[in-house]
XYZ file of C-alpha atoms in Angstrom:
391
model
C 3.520 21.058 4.175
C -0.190 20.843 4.825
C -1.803 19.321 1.221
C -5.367 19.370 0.162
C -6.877 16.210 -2.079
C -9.546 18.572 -4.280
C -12.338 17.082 -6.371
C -12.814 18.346 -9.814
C -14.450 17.912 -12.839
C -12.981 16.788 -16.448
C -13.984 19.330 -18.634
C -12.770 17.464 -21.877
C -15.293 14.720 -21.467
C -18.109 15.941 -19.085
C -21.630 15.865 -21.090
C -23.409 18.710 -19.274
C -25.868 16.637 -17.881
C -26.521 17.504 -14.565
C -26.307 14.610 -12.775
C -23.876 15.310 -10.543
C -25.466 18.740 -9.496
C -28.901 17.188 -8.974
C -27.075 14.125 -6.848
C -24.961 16.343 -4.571
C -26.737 16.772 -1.394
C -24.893 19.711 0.066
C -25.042 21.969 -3.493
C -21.144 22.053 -3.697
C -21.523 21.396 -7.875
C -22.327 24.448 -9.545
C -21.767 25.497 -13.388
C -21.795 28.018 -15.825
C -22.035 28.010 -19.450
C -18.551 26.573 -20.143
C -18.095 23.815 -17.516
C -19.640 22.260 -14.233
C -17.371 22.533 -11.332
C -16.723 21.135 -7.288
C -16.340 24.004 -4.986
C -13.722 22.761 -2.755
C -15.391 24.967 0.171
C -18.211 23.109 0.275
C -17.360 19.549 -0.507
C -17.400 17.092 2.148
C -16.276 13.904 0.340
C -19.470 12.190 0.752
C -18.624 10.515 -2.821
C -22.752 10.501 -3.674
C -21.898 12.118 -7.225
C -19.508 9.406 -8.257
C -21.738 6.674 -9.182
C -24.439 8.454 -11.074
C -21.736 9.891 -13.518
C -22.332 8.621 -16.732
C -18.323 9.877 -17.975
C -16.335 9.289 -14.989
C -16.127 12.973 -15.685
C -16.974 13.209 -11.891
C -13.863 11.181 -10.398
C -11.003 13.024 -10.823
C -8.541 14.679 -7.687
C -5.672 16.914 -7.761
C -3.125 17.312 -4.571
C -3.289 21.102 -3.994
C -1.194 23.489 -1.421
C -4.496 25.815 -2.264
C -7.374 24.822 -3.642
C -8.740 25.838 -7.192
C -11.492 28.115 -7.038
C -14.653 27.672 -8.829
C -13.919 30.924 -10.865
C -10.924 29.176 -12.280
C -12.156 26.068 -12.679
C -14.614 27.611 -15.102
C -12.269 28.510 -17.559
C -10.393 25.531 -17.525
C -10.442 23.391 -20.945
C -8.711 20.256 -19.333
C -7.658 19.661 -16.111
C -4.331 20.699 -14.558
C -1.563 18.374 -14.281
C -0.253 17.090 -11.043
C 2.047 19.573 -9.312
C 4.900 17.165 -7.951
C 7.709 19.373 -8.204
C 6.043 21.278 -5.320
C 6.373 17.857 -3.239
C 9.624 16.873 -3.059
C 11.955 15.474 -0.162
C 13.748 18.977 0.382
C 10.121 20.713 1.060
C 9.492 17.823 3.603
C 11.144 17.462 6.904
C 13.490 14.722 7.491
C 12.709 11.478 9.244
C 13.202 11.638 13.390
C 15.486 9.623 14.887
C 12.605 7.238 16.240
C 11.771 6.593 12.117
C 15.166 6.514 11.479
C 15.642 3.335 13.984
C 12.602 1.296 12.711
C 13.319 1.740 9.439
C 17.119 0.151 9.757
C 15.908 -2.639 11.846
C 13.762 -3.226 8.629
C 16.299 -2.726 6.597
C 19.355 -4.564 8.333
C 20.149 -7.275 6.223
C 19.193 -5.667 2.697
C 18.942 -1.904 1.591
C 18.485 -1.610 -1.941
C 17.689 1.473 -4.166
C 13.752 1.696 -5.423
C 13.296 -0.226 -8.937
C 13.599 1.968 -12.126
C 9.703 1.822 -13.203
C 8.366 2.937 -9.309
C 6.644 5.691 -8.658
C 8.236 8.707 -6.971
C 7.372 8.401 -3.519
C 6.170 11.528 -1.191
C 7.770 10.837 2.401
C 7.504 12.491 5.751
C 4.536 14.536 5.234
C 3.166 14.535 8.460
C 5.438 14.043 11.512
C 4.890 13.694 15.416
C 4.402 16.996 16.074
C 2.033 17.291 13.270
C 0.242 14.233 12.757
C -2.772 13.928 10.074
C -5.698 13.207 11.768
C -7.588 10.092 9.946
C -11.331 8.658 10.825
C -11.454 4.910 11.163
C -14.138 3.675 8.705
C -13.470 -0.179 8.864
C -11.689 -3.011 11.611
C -12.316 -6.441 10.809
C -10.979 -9.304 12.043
C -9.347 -11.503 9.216
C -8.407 -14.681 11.157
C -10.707 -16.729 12.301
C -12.047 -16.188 15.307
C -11.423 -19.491 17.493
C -7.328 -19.035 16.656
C -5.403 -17.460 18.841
C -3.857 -15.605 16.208
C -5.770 -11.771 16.013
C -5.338 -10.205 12.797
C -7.140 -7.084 12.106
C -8.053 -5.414 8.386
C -8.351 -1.544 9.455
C -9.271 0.780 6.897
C -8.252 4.765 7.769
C -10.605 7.825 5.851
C -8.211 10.802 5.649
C -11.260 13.504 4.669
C -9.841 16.570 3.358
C -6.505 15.795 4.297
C -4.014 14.420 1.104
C -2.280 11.546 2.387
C -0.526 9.996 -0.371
C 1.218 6.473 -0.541
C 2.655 4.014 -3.034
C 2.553 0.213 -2.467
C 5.488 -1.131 -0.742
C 5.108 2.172 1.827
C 4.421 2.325 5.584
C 3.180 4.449 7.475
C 3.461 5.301 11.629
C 0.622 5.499 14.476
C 0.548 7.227 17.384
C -0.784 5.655 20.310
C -2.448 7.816 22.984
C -1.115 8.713 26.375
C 2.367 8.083 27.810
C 5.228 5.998 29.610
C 5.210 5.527 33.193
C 8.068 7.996 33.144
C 5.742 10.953 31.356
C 6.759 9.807 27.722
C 4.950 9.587 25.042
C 4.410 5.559 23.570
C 6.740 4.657 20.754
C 5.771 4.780 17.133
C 4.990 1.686 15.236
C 5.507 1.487 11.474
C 3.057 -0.947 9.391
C 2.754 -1.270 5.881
C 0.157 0.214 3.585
C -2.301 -2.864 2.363
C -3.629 -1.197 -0.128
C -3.010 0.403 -3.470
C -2.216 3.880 -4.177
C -5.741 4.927 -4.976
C -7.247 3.691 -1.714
C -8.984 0.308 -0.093
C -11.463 1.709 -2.457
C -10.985 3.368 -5.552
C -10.510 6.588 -6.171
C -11.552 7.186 -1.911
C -9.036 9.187 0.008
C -8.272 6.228 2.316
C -5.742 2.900 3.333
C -5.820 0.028 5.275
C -3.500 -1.613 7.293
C -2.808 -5.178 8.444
C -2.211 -5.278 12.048
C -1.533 -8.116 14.601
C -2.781 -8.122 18.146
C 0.167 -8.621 20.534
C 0.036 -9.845 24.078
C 1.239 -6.446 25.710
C 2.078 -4.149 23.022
C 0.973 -0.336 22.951
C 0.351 0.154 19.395
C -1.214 -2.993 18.487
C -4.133 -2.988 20.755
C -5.163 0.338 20.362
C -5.590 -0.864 17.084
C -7.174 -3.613 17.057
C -9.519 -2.403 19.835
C -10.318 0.844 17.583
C -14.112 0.914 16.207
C -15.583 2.599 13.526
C -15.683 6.809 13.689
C -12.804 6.317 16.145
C -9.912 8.669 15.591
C -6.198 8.218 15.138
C -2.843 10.546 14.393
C -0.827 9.321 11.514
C 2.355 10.166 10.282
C 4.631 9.695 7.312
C 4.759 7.852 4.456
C 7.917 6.241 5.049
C 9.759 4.414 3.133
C 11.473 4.748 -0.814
C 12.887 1.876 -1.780
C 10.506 -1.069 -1.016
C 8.484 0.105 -4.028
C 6.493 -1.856 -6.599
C 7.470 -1.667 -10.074
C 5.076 -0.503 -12.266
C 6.580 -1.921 -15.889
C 4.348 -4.533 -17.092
C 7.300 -7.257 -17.866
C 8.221 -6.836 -14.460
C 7.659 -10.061 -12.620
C 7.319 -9.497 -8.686
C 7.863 -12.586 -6.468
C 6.363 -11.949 -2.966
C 7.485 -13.855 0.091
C 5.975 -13.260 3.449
C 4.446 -14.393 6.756
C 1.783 -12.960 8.870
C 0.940 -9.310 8.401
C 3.800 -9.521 5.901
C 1.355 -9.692 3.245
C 0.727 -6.152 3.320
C 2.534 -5.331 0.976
C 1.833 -7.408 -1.481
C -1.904 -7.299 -0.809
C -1.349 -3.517 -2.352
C 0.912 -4.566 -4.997
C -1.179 -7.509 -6.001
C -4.585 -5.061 -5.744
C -2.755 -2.479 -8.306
C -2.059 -5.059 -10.846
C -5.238 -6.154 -10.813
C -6.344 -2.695 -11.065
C -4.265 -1.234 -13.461
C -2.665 -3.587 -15.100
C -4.217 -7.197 -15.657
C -3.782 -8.396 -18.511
C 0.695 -7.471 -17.890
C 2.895 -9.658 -19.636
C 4.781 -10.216 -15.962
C 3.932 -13.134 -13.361
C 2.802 -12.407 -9.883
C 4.226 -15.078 -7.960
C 2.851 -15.499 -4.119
C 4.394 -17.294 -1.487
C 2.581 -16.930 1.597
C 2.845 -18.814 5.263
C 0.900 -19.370 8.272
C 0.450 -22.089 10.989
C -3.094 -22.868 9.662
C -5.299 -21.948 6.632
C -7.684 -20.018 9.522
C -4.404 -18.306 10.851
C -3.829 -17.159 7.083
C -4.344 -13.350 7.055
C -7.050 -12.968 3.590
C -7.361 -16.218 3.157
C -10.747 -16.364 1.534
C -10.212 -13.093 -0.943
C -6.756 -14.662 -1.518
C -8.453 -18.249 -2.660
C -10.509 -16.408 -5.411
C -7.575 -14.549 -6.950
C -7.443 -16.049 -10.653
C -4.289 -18.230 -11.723
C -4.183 -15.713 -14.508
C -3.518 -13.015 -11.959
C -1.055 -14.485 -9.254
C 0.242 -17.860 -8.691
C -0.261 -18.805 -5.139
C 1.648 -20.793 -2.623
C 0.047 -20.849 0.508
C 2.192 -22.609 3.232
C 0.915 -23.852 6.703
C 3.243 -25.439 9.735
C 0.940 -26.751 11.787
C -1.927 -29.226 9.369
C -3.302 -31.947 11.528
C -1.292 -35.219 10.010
C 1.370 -33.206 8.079
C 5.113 -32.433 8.515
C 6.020 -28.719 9.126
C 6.169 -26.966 6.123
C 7.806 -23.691 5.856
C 7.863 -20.829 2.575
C 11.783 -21.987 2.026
C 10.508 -25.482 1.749
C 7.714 -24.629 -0.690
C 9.923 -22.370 -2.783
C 12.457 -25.134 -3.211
C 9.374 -27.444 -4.423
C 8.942 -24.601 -6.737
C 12.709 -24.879 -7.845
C 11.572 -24.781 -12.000
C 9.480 -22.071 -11.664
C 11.462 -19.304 -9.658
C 14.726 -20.916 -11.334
C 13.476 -19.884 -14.804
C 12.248 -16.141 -12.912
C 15.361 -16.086 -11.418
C 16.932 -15.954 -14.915
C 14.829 -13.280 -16.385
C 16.230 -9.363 -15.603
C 12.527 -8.576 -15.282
C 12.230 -10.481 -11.941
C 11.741 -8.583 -8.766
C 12.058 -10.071 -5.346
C 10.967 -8.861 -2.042
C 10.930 -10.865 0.970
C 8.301 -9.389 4.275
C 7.304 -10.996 7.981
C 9.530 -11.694 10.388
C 13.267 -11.604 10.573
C 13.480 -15.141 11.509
C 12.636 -16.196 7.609
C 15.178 -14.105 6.383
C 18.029 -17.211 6.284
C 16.004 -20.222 5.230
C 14.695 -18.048 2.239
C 18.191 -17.273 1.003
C 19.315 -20.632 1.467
C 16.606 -21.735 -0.891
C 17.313 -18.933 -3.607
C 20.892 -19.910 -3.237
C 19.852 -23.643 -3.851
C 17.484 -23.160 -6.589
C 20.135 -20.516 -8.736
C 22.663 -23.206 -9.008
C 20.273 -25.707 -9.953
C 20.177 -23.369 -13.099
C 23.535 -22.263 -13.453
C 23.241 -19.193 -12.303
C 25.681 -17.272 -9.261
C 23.454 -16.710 -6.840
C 26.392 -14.239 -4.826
C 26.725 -12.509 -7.700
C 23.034 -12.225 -9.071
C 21.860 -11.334 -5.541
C 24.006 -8.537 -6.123
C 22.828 -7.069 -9.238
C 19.469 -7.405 -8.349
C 19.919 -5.170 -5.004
C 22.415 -2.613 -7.175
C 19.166 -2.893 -9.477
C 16.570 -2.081 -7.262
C 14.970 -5.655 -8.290
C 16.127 -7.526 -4.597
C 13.951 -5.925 -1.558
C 14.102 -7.390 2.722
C 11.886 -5.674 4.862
C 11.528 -7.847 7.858
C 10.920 -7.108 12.092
């Protein structure tokens, strides 16, 4: 199914003012005497009418199979509602075989259902044989550059095409060309690194954390992209690694690397939506070295009142190796009292390797306040509250 992100116009609180027409440099806002109105024929998503809007009237986008015309838009008194029924998984195909594999590797140790207060996920909208087709708009290096470590911020513009994601979903590239033996390169999943309504807001676009590694297909065509470059998507992927959206819910992240992706999202849509939520945002985040640390300045000016942050380096000149299970065990009082609360969310992201010392630590701290860790490990993945995504 082939979906169509179309601007429109508020009715219920647009002033008439004109801004918007006057500002629009390819005349795609017109009006009559009722309302003012984005001919979706015209618009190029150049976003110039956004800003000047006095309202917000201006920012407003609806996921269409068709797109409204302006005739109906004029007689509109509010805008439509969002058509999800027309999006679900049976009207999508079903995830490939090569999908299918990644995701399970990701998945091997936990696979729990989606929490209660998530959003309903769209998966699978765009497969290998129809990819979307997004412009890169942003690749910056986010480690510093005298490490050996290369981690890349990209940032994907999907035009006209809808490409909708929650936070906690992945999505696949395509690398170009084939195999020595005439096939084409493997997918690689990465998770989506920022919230649902784009690296910027209310912009039909995503970023992605990516790591540079020595010999792989996938990540050095990204890393290597530059702006205005092109690349095939597909998906989303992914509906169970979801961010709850209740604000009690308290959501303790626990990654490595590029793992942060994830959380960058989940972290960005709190502060977005919902900061001032009565639930903790509890960070804990490890690298070899504070320039190794993917975000590591943005990360540093996050308020307390936001997100409590543990960042964890193995590799300080005249310090012991310390690891995220090590931290987290400092942290015994604080995730033991989380641990306690049925509002608490975990999800653990990075590499598989961390998967055992984090447990142990959980397992530790649980006891240290009565509670069965077996048994509360449980509940939380039967819950939806307990999430492992790890390569």
């Amino acid at each position: 199914m082939s979906l169509l992100r179309q601007h429109l116009i508020d009715p219920e609180i647009c002033i008439r003012c004109n801004t918007c027409e006057e500002t629009c440099p390819i005349d795609a806002v017109t009006h009559n005497e009722d309302n003012y109105v984005v001919d979706a024929d015209k618009c190029n998503y150049c976003m110039d009418c956004i800003a000047p809007c006095p309202t917000g009237a201006i920012d407003n986008w609806r996921l269409v199979n068709e797109p409204f015309t302006t005739e109906q838009q004029f007689e509109w008194n509010e805008l439509p509602e969002e058509n999800t029924e027309a999006l679900s998984d049976s009207d999508t195909p079903a995830d490939d075989d090569e999908v299918r594999e990644l995701l399970a590797q990701a998945h091997a140790g936990v696979r729990a259902r989606a929490p209660d207060s998530a959003g309903k996920p769209l998966l699978n909208m765009f497969t290998r044989s129809a990819p979307a087709r997004a412009r890169v708009v942003g690749n910056y290096r986010i480690t510093a550059a005298d490490t050996e470590s290369d981690i890349r911020h990209i940032v994907l513009d999907f035009g006209a095409t809808a490409f909708p994601v929650l936070e906690g979903q992945s999505v696949g590239i395509l690398p170009p060309g084939q195999t020595s033996t005439g096939k084409p390169h493997k997918m690689r999943l990465y998770s989506v690194a920022s919230p649902r309504d784009g690296e910027r807001p209310n912009h039909n676009n995503l970023s992605l954390t990516v790591k540079r590694v020595d010999g792989g297909i996938a990540s050095n065509f990204i890393c290597d992209l530059s702006k205005g470059d092109e690349v095939d998507v597909v998906g989303p992927f992914g509906d169970s690694f979801l961010m709850p959206e209740h604000p009690d819910a308290n959501i303790i992240m626990i990654c490595t690397g590029t793992g942060s992706a994830p959380f960058r999202a989940m972290t960005e849509r709190r502060r977005r939506k919902q900061p001032d939520a009565n639930g903790r945002l509890v960070l804990f985040f490890g690298a070899r070295t504070p320039n190794e640390l993917p975000y590591f300045g943005p990360l540093s000016k996050l308020p307390d009142s936001l997100i409590h942050k543990e960042l964890v380096f193995s590799r300080l000149p005249d310090a012991g190796k310390e690891y995220v299970q090590h931290r987290m065990k400092a942290r015994g009082n604080l995730l033991g009292k989380l641990l306690g609360n049925n509002h608490t969310h975990i999800y653990i992201c990075g590499l598989k390797g961390m998967e055992q010392g984090v447990e142990e630590s959980l397992h530790m701290i649980a006891e240290k306040h009565g509670l069965d860790w077996p048994m509360l490990r449980d509940d939380m993945v039967r819950l939806g509250r307990y999430h492992v995504e790890t390569y």
